[in-house]
Amino acid sequence: MKVGIVGSTGYGGVELYRLLSNHPEVRECVLYSSSLDGTPYTEQYPHLYGISEQRVHPIDEEQMKGLDVVFLATPSGISKKMTPGLLGGQAKVIDLSGDLRLKERGAYETWYHGEAAPADTLERAVYGLAECNGRSIRDAELIANPGCFPTAVLLGLYPLAAAGRIKPGSVIIDAKTGLSGAGRKASLAGHFAETQENFRIYKVHEHQHTPEIEQQLHEWALDAGPITFSTHLVPMTRGIMATIYVELKDPSSTEELLASYREEYDDHPFVRVRPKGGFPGTKEVFGTNYCDIGLSMDERTGRVTIVSVIDNLMKGAAGQAVQNMNMMFGWHETTGLHHYPIYP
Amino acid sequence: MKVGIVGSTGYGGVELYRLLSNHPEVRECVLYSSSLDGTPYTEQYPHLYGISEQRVHPIDEEQMKGLDVVFLATPSGISKKMTPGLLGGQAKVIDLSGDLRLKERGAYETWYHGEAAPADTLERAVYGLAECNGRSIRDAELIANPGCFPTAVLLGLYPLAAAGRIKPGSVIIDAKTGLSGAGRKASLAGHFAETQENFRIYKVHEHQHTPEIEQQLHEWALDAGPITFSTHLVPMTRGIMATIYVELKDPSSTEELLASYREEYDDHPFVRVRPKGGFPGTKEVFGTNYCDIGLSMDERTGRVTIVSVIDNLMKGAAGQAVQNMNMMFGWHETTGLHHYPIYP
Amino acid sequence: MKVGIVGSTGYGGVELYRLLSNHPEVRECVLYSSSLDGTPYTEQYPHLYGISEQRVHPIDEEQMKGLDVVFLATPSGISKKMTPGLLGGQAKVIDLSGDLRLKERGAYETWYHGEAAPADTLERAVYGLAECNGRSIRDAELIANPGCFPTAVLLGLYPLAAAGRIKPGSVIIDAKTGLSGAGRKASLAGHFAETQENFRIYKVHEHQHTPEIEQQLHEWALDAGPITFSTHLVPMTRGIMATIYVELKDPSSTEELLASYREEYDDHPFVRVRPKGGFPGTKEVFGTNYCDIGLSMDERTGRVTIVSVIDNLMKGAAGQAVQNMNMMFGWHETTGLHHYPIYP
Amino acid sequence: MKVGIVGSTGYGGVELYRLLSNHPEVRECVLYSSSLDGTPYTEQYPHLYGISEQRVHPIDEEQMKGLDVVFLATPSGISKKMTPGLLGGQAKVIDLSGDLRLKERGAYETWYHGEAAPADTLERAVYGLAECNGRSIRDAELIANPGCFPTAVLLGLYPLAAAGRIKPGSVIIDAKTGLSGAGRKASLAGHFAETQENFRIYKVHEHQHTPEIEQQLHEWALDAGPITFSTHLVPMTRGIMATIYVELKDPSSTEELLASYREEYDDHPFVRVRPKGGFPGTKEVFGTNYCDIGLSMDERTGRVTIVSVIDNLMKGAAGQAVQNMNMMFGWHETTGLHHYPIYP
């Protein structure tokens, strides 16, 4: 297997490189970037000094078509242009950007403020939420890898949504992320002195992951209604927690709900449902592809509080992309992803 | 004025000391602790070396009764025993613990897992939410200083609640705090290596500030219903953000809501209502007594998202306690509290 | 008193604003920036919302000349051009940049890689190390405010150097700083995700504060020799620690050395010499103008280890600048600088 | 292979568990603790939920003697008592504590303030500095695994010391560590609110790693003299940087020195000597067994500045312990240690 990473200089790209370089089925990993032309990768990432002797190549679509898989770890707006061409080759494509996730072109235009990808490209893209869309993923040639927040949120809601148990319009999601989610580009918002000792909310009611969550949620439960979705920045590097509040059509108990989650995820090694009273912190999945879930039914209010945590660069980006590759090629989904959390 | 601080070795105590030592109306500040007997304060807090030559004295109720004000910055369980005796003297008492906040003794016993304070003591205690209960505070001899979370949450809800605009049962509060809120006692949960790069939820559906919020909320709006309240630990030292989700009885707009908040808080210098589109981060109130509020009406869901931030040791504890003292003695409420945020 | 701050949008500028707005002798504080023209200051710094209604004005040298003091909190390269013109007016000038600190123009050119300020401007500039050069500062019209590292280092060495006790060539300084020292401009090196959990060295043997330290050191002790000086970045916002290793011409003891430091700094309220065995951490001076010093003689090696900590934005920049203003105008040096450390 | 970890509930223990569970030659890993009796390991470390089903067993020396290797990841004072008994069995022993590192019993007693291990046990212990003592390690039955600071420092000095190039008495080491080095036991010094935004020095001239460094240094270079050694706490979890200042007997250049380091470490995959002008940050080795080294000759002072970084829990503890195990059993030293740094 020979794979390519476009956007290799970003955080998603370098995390893909870490995973793919140690993947037993991958023989070679070619690095691309729109801004570099032959620079050693270690100039961008000195932590790879002595490990990687690779250079970063300019984009070359013809060459990429001949690879087995192309990972697009690019900002929004690139993949919608590049993917149609790539699909003519032999390479399967896994797009980590938001360009191919929304099926309705109008939704993309509303939330991403730009023109959507061609309709036929969107049609071919399979939404790569690995634990839920396995069948389609196995047959896919083009994966729209889920966003970091949608991954945490949707895995937290799936067992309730798929069973039609959610009371319409009751879903509220309060999400928190570390700074690496904002990428490597220097900005005032990501400046250390502005970030340390600062907990902030951002893009209130305007986050582009809102329609992505709703699209999948409504596929499972047409009546789930619109969601309220907030995103916050935590002064840490990696990790997402989604705290999800939801009402049920029919009352239940913490025990019953946990049992249904455990059953749903029984065959899914990357989802760890915690026992009653246990709630995961983000550090407990640091550096891994796990999604950890805890929940509790509040008898005072009748609401369920669900906590779902992931490492945004792993299960929320590169890790799930590799999991998708594994499934597309018929390997076990955990291949190359057997990491233990780094703790502490 | 001669004041005393009981529990002076904790974080609330040392913050009180910072404020009271620089307060123009306070001539002397006596430090007490149940565990120390004459130790120089700088042994506990070397940052005061060369500033403070005070010693920490053992508890002496008779002596305390002769002071003008006694601040109780003690853990839960102390004040309920100490306050009844103190009230026989000339000292006014400001209790920063949770012992005297809940009017119903049963609620205390349910949420604090211990016996409540005597009924007559509870009756005399005025809930010191400075911006809302000013009239009672001015006449009070005993203040139950609000909890850190309740302060942020209640100030965020007050204009809606007092106007009877909240849809019953719709209030969900997702709160986040820095670590100093947990006090100075060493614990695994507060250990640096367990905390850094870790965002955690705790006491799910069991936080003792829940009934405190509901008690005040229901005083304003009897029909507001039970709240859903979650608390999280952010890897930072100071700061609380409450993200509050609420539905209104009658629809409105962001502009109208902001206008009503501005009107409500017009005469309250410590509440800063941000302009439309502006949301405060916790660092913007660092080291000050401000409560900053931003909000937005989400037209897609009809829900309002309200963000309220404070410094938990200031407006959430020592700062509000001093503000209460100011009001009890007829000084301007900002006396000794003119700090600018430390930024960055 | 009417003062101006040039470079008001940087961290040094906003810290000056915090201090000067609360300074009892300052009636008005005008803000300047080379890049803004009338923008409200709160657009740059929302933490001042409701506190400051000021706007940031474009540079206007004629207007500035009429002020009482102009603070130049600008990057290197601005002050050397602007100061000569300003000195023709009534305003005294306090320059926080490195432009006017080095008396030898060649040294500036070697270490700053640009042309030095005019010789006559350099001649008029008094090096504003407040505790050591008080006499000259009181008569000065132009202050070259010391760099952050030189302040910590020189105060740590002064009692030994002034007494001629340092063994030539033996001074090694290992300095560490928080990120705010690098300013507010977004950069990859200051990006949160690159900084958190990262301790780095930078500008090895090339830091521009090296000749500044040597210049003053050699004024005290001509034979002190060249210094070895290293600078490191700590994942924190504020604070500098200089760990200084030095050999003495004649052996001594920790006690004797501490006594000589205490004597030297007895009349200097901002220098706190710790008792034997006590060493300050950076948090113990957070938000204040203190320089805290601890030291120990190592009998095994005959070397002295001196630890000196400051808040880089206060004693290392804005705080010392205000202290210099106080001295230039004959006020007590602590005027407007009575802050307690924010702890925790 | 069946191995045991004593002290499995500490940070060194859980890091060993992460490595040994994924080690291709290790079939089973038994966990011991002096304080637990059959508790599931995930109660201590919930991040292992769903990964580990192991329980922590009480100490059982007889059982341990039958294992292939016993790792002692215990605090000082345990191993000196336990090791003599263990050595009678078939198990090889790798001790991560400081008990067996100092050959002179008097030195232990001076620096560790307790009785030293029996002389014959000390005699059998091989100092496991993997890159330098390979021959003895391969034949050893008992390894004294080096301390975290000594590992970084000694690897930084080895090429100069072994070549006899160090000017006697010229070595000064300014070392910095993350908080995990202090272990998992809750303490005020490790409390988050005391640590964040705080850079501190500790154990000035009294750190117990001083004699360990000198012992090995003097084995290489009898005339190297005593060292000055300082240790600091950085507000981060993992990582050590040693900044080392040294004078040479004969002058040299950065280029020549780097070439000699590269030659010395050519066959040692875990030591990465950086190119001229490149200096590693601690994050560049996060989660790995690398020791990264950069250096520069300062022509102004004739001193060399050497920077050596490691992850204190990996190369500074568990990683090197596994590397030693690999060498003792004749496997390639990198077996089970092929981690890429987690970045960012």
CSV table of N, CA, C and O in Angstrom, one decimal, chain B residues 205-274:
chain,number,residue,atom,x,y,z
B,205,HIS,N,-25.3,15.8,38.4
B,205,HIS,CA,-26.7,15.9,39.0
B,205,HIS,C,-26.6,15.9,40.5
B,205,HIS,O,-27.7,15.7,41.2
B,206,GLU,N,-25.5,16.1,41.1
B,206,GLU,CA,-25.4,16.1,42.5
B,206,GLU,C,-24.7,17.3,43.2
B,206,GLU,O,-24.3,17.2,44.3
B,207,HIS,N,-24.5,18.3,42.4
B,207,HIS,CA,-23.7,19.5,42.9
B,207,HIS,C,-24.6,20.2,43.9
B,207,HIS,O,-25.7,20.6,43.6
B,208,GLN,N,-24.0,20.6,45.1
B,208,GLN,CA,-24.7,21.2,46.1
B,208,GLN,C,-25.1,22.6,45.8
B,208,GLN,O,-25.9,23.2,46.6
B,209,HIS,N,-24.7,23.2,44.7
B,209,HIS,CA,-25.1,24.5,44.3
B,209,HIS,C,-26.5,24.5,43.6
B,209,HIS,O,-27.1,25.5,43.4
B,210,THR,N,-26.9,23.3,43.2
B,210,THR,CA,-28.2,23.1,42.5
B,210,THR,C,-29.4,23.7,43.3
B,210,THR,O,-30.1,24.6,42.8
B,211,PRO,N,-29.6,23.3,44.6
B,211,PRO,CA,-30.7,23.9,45.3
B,211,PRO,C,-30.6,25.4,45.6
B,211,PRO,O,-31.6,26.1,45.7
B,212,GLU,N,-29.3,25.8,45.7
B,212,GLU,CA,-29.1,27.2,46.0
B,212,GLU,C,-29.6,28.1,44.8
B,212,GLU,O,-30.2,29.1,44.9
B,213,ILE,N,-29.2,27.6,43.6
B,213,ILE,CA,-29.7,28.3,42.4
B,213,ILE,C,-31.2,28.3,42.3
B,213,ILE,O,-31.9,29.3,42.1
B,214,GLU,N,-31.8,27.1,42.5
B,214,GLU,CA,-33.2,27.0,42.4
B,214,GLU,C,-34.0,27.8,43.4
B,214,GLU,O,-35.0,28.4,43.1
B,215,GLN,N,-33.4,27.9,44.6
B,215,GLN,CA,-34.1,28.6,45.7
B,215,GLN,C,-34.3,30.1,45.3
B,215,GLN,O,-35.4,30.7,45.4
B,216,GLN,N,-33.2,30.7,44.8
B,216,GLN,CA,-33.3,32.1,44.4
B,216,GLN,C,-34.1,32.3,43.1
B,216,GLN,O,-34.9,33.2,43.0
B,217,LEU,N,-33.9,31.4,42.2
B,217,LEU,CA,-34.6,31.4,40.9
B,217,LEU,C,-36.1,31.4,41.2
B,217,LEU,O,-36.9,32.2,40.6
B,218,HIS,N,-36.5,30.5,42.1
B,218,HIS,CA,-38.0,30.4,42.4
B,218,HIS,C,-38.5,31.6,43.2
B,218,HIS,O,-39.7,31.8,43.1
B,219,GLU,N,-37.6,32.3,43.9
B,219,GLU,CA,-38.1,33.5,44.5
B,219,GLU,C,-38.5,34.5,43.5
B,219,GLU,O,-39.4,35.3,43.6
B,220,TRP,N,-37.7,34.5,42.4
B,220,TRP,CA,-38.0,35.5,41.3
B,220,TRP,C,-39.2,35.0,40.4
B,220,TRP,O,-40.0,35.7,39.9
B,221,ALA,N,-39.2,33.6,40.2
B,221,ALA,CA,-40.1,33.1,39.2
B,221,ALA,C,-40.6,31.7,39.7
B,221,ALA,O,-39.9,30.7,39.5
B,222,LEU,N,-41.7,31.7,40.4
B,222,LEU,CA,-42.1,30.5,41.1
B,222,LEU,C,-42.3,29.3,40.1
B,222,LEU,O,-42.2,28.2,40.5
B,223,ASP,N,-42.6,29.7,38.9
B,223,ASP,CA,-42.9,28.6,37.9
B,223,ASP,C,-41.6,28.2,37.1
B,223,ASP,O,-41.8,27.5,36.0
B,224,ALA,N,-40.4,28.6,37.5
B,224,ALA,CA,-39.3,28.3,36.6
B,224,ALA,C,-39.0,26.8,36.5
B,224,ALA,O,-38.3,26.4,35.6
B,225,GLY,N,-39.4,26.1,37.5
B,225,GLY,CA,-39.2,24.6,37.4
B,225,GLY,C,-37.8,24.2,37.9
B,225,GLY,O,-36.9,25.1,38.2
B,226,PRO,N,-37.5,22.9,37.9
B,226,PRO,CA,-36.2,22.5,38.3
B,226,PRO,C,-35.2,22.8,37.2
B,226,PRO,O,-35.5,22.8,36.0
B,227,ILE,N,-33.9,22.9,37.6
B,227,ILE,CA,-32.9,23.2,36.6
B,227,ILE,C,-32.0,21.9,36.4
B,227,ILE,O,-31.9,21.1,37.2
B,228,THR,N,-31.5,21.9,35.2
B,228,THR,CA,-30.4,20.9,34.9
B,228,THR,C,-29.1,21.6,35.1
B,228,THR,O,-28.9,22.7,34.4
B,229,PHE,N,-28.2,21.1,35.9
B,229,PHE,CA,-27.0,21.9,36.2
B,229,PHE,C,-25.8,20.9,36.2
B,229,PHE,O,-25.7,19.9,36.9
B,230,SER,N,-24.8,21.3,35.4
B,230,SER,CA,-23.6,20.5,35.3
B,230,SER,C,-22.4,21.3,35.6
B,230,SER,O,-22.3,22.5,35.2
B,231,THR,N,-21.4,20.7,36.2
B,231,THR,CA,-20.2,21.4,36.5
B,231,THR,C,-18.9,20.7,36.0
B,231,THR,O,-18.9,19.4,36.1
B,232,HIS,N,-18.0,21.4,35.5
B,232,HIS,CA,-16.8,20.9,34.8
B,232,HIS,C,-15.6,21.6,35.4
B,232,HIS,O,-15.6,22.7,35.8
B,233,LEU,N,-14.5,20.8,35.3
B,233,LEU,CA,-13.2,21.4,35.8
B,233,LEU,C,-12.3,21.7,34.5
B,233,LEU,O,-12.0,20.9,33.7
B,234,VAL,N,-11.9,23.0,34.5
B,234,VAL,CA,-11.1,23.5,33.4
B,234,VAL,C,-9.6,23.5,33.9
B,234,VAL,O,-9.4,24.0,35.0
B,235,PRO,N,-8.7,23.1,33.1
B,235,PRO,CA,-7.3,23.2,33.5
B,235,PRO,C,-6.8,24.6,33.6
B,235,PRO,O,-6.0,25.1,32.7
B,236,MET,N,-7.3,25.4,34.5
B,236,MET,CA,-6.8,26.7,34.7
B,236,MET,C,-7.1,27.0,36.2
B,236,MET,O,-7.8,26.2,36.9
B,237,THR,N,-6.6,28.1,36.7
B,237,THR,CA,-6.6,28.3,38.2
B,237,THR,C,-7.9,29.1,38.6
B,237,THR,O,-8.7,28.7,39.4
B,238,ARG,N,-8.2,30.2,37.9
B,238,ARG,CA,-9.3,31.1,38.2
B,238,ARG,C,-10.3,31.2,37.1
B,238,ARG,O,-9.9,31.2,35.9
B,239,GLY,N,-11.5,31.4,37.4
B,239,GLY,CA,-12.5,31.7,36.4
B,239,GLY,C,-13.6,30.7,36.4
B,239,GLY,O,-13.4,29.5,36.5
B,240,ILE,N,-14.8,31.2,36.2
B,240,ILE,CA,-16.0,30.4,35.9
B,240,ILE,C,-16.7,30.9,34.7
B,240,ILE,O,-16.8,32.1,34.5
B,241,MET,N,-17.2,30.0,33.9
B,241,MET,CA,-18.1,30.4,32.8
B,241,MET,C,-19.4,29.5,33.0
B,241,MET,O,-19.3,28.3,33.1
B,242,ALA,N,-20.5,30.1,33.0
B,242,ALA,CA,-21.8,29.4,33.0
B,242,ALA,C,-22.4,29.6,31.6
B,242,ALA,O,-22.6,30.8,31.2
B,243,THR,N,-22.6,28.6,30.9
B,243,THR,CA,-23.3,28.7,29.6
B,243,THR,C,-24.7,28.2,29.9
B,243,THR,O,-24.9,27.1,30.3
B,244,ILE,N,-25.7,29.1,29.7
B,244,ILE,CA,-27.0,28.9,30.2
B,244,ILE,C,-28.0,28.8,28.9
B,244,ILE,O,-27.9,29.7,28.1
B,245,TYR,N,-28.8,27.7,28.9
B,245,TYR,CA,-29.7,27.6,27.8
B,245,TYR,C,-31.1,27.7,28.4
B,245,TYR,O,-31.4,27.1,29.4
B,246,VAL,N,-31.9,28.6,27.8
B,246,VAL,CA,-33.2,28.8,28.3
B,246,VAL,C,-34.2,29.1,27.2
B,246,VAL,O,-33.9,29.7,26.2
B,247,GLU,N,-35.5,28.7,27.4
B,247,GLU,CA,-36.5,29.0,26.5
B,247,GLU,C,-37.4,30.1,27.1
B,247,GLU,O,-37.6,30.1,28.3
B,248,LEU,N,-37.9,31.0,26.3
B,248,LEU,CA,-38.8,32.1,26.7
B,248,LEU,C,-40.3,31.7,26.6
B,248,LEU,O,-40.6,31.0,25.6
B,249,LYS,N,-41.1,32.3,27.4
B,249,LYS,CA,-42.5,32.2,27.2
B,249,LYS,C,-42.9,32.8,25.9
B,249,LYS,O,-43.7,32.3,25.2
B,250,ASP,N,-42.4,34.0,25.6
B,250,ASP,CA,-42.7,34.7,24.4
B,250,ASP,C,-41.5,35.0,23.6
B,250,ASP,O,-40.5,35.4,24.2
B,251,PRO,N,-41.5,34.8,22.3
B,251,PRO,CA,-40.3,34.9,21.5
B,251,PRO,C,-39.8,36.4,21.6
B,251,PRO,O,-40.5,37.3,21.9
B,252,SER,N,-38.5,36.5,21.3
B,252,SER,CA,-37.9,37.8,21.4
B,252,SER,C,-36.7,37.8,20.4
B,252,SER,O,-36.5,36.9,19.6
B,253,SER,N,-35.9,38.9,20.5
B,253,SER,CA,-34.7,39.0,19.7
B,253,SER,C,-33.5,39.2,20.6
B,253,SER,O,-33.6,39.7,21.7
B,254,THR,N,-32.3,39.0,20.0
B,254,THR,CA,-31.0,39.2,20.8
B,254,THR,C,-31.0,40.7,21.2
B,254,THR,O,-30.7,41.0,22.3
B,255,GLU,N,-31.4,41.6,20.3
B,255,GLU,CA,-31.3,43.0,20.6
B,255,GLU,C,-32.2,43.4,21.8
B,255,GLU,O,-31.8,44.1,22.7
B,256,GLU,N,-33.4,42.9,21.7
B,256,GLU,CA,-34.3,43.3,22.8
B,256,GLU,C,-33.9,42.7,24.1
B,256,GLU,O,-33.9,43.4,25.2
B,257,LEU,N,-33.4,41.5,24.1
B,257,LEU,CA,-32.9,40.9,25.3
B,257,LEU,C,-31.7,41.6,25.9
B,257,LEU,O,-31.7,41.9,27.1
B,258,LEU,N,-30.8,41.9,25.0
B,258,LEU,CA,-29.6,42.7,25.5
B,258,LEU,C,-30.0,44.0,26.1
B,258,LEU,O,-29.5,44.5,27.1
B,259,ALA,N,-31.0,44.7,25.5
B,259,ALA,CA,-31.5,46.0,26.0
B,259,ALA,C,-32.1,45.8,27.4
B,259,ALA,O,-31.8,46.6,28.3
B,260,SER,N,-32.8,44.7,27.6
B,260,SER,CA,-33.4,44.5,28.9
B,260,SER,C,-32.4,44.2,29.9
B,260,SER,O,-32.4,44.6,31.1
B,261,TYR,N,-31.3,43.5,29.6
B,261,TYR,CA,-30.2,43.2,30.5
B,261,TYR,C,-29.5,44.5,30.8
B,261,TYR,O,-29.1,44.8,32.0
B,262,ARG,N,-29.2,45.3,29.8
B,262,ARG,CA,-28.5,46.6,30.0
B,262,ARG,C,-29.3,47.5,31.0
B,262,ARG,O,-28.8,48.1,31.9
B,263,GLU,N,-30.6,47.5,30.8
B,263,GLU,CA,-31.4,48.3,31.7
B,263,GLU,C,-31.4,47.8,33.1
B,263,GLU,O,-31.2,48.6,34.0
B,264,GLU,N,-31.5,46.5,33.2
B,264,GLU,CA,-31.5,45.9,34.6
B,264,GLU,C,-30.2,46.2,35.3
B,264,GLU,O,-30.2,46.4,36.5
B,265,TYR,N,-29.1,46.1,34.6
B,265,TYR,CA,-27.8,46.3,35.2
B,265,TYR,C,-27.2,47.6,35.1
B,265,TYR,O,-26.0,47.8,35.5
B,266,ASP,N,-28.0,48.6,34.7
B,266,ASP,CA,-27.4,49.9,34.4
B,266,ASP,C,-26.8,50.5,35.6
B,266,ASP,O,-25.7,51.2,35.5
B,267,ASP,N,-27.4,50.3,36.8
B,267,ASP,CA,-26.8,50.9,38.0
B,267,ASP,C,-25.8,50.0,38.7
B,267,ASP,O,-25.5,50.3,39.9
B,268,HIS,N,-25.5,48.9,38.1
B,268,HIS,CA,-24.6,48.0,38.8
B,268,HIS,C,-23.3,47.9,38.1
B,268,HIS,O,-23.1,47.2,37.1
B,269,PRO,N,-22.3,48.6,38.7
B,269,PRO,CA,-21.0,48.7,38.0
B,269,PRO,C,-20.3,47.4,37.8
B,269,PRO,O,-19.4,47.3,36.9
B,270,PHE,N,-20.6,46.4,38.5
B,270,PHE,CA,-19.8,45.1,38.4
B,270,PHE,C,-20.4,44.2,37.4
B,270,PHE,O,-19.8,43.1,37.1
B,271,VAL,N,-21.5,44.5,36.8
B,271,VAL,CA,-22.1,43.6,35.7
B,271,VAL,C,-21.9,44.4,34.4
B,271,VAL,O,-22.3,45.5,34.2
B,272,ARG,N,-21.1,43.7,33.5
B,272,ARG,CA,-20.9,44.3,32.2
B,272,ARG,C,-21.6,43.5,31.1
B,272,ARG,O,-21.2,42.4,30.8
B,273,VAL,N,-22.6,44.1,30.6
B,273,VAL,CA,-23.4,43.4,29.5
B,273,VAL,C,-22.7,43.7,28.2
B,273,VAL,O,-22.6,44.9,27.8
B,274,ARG,N,-22.3,42.7,27.5
B,274,ARG,CA,-21.5,42.9,26.2
B,274,ARG,C,-22.5,43.2,25.1
B,274,ARG,O,-23.6,42.8,25.1
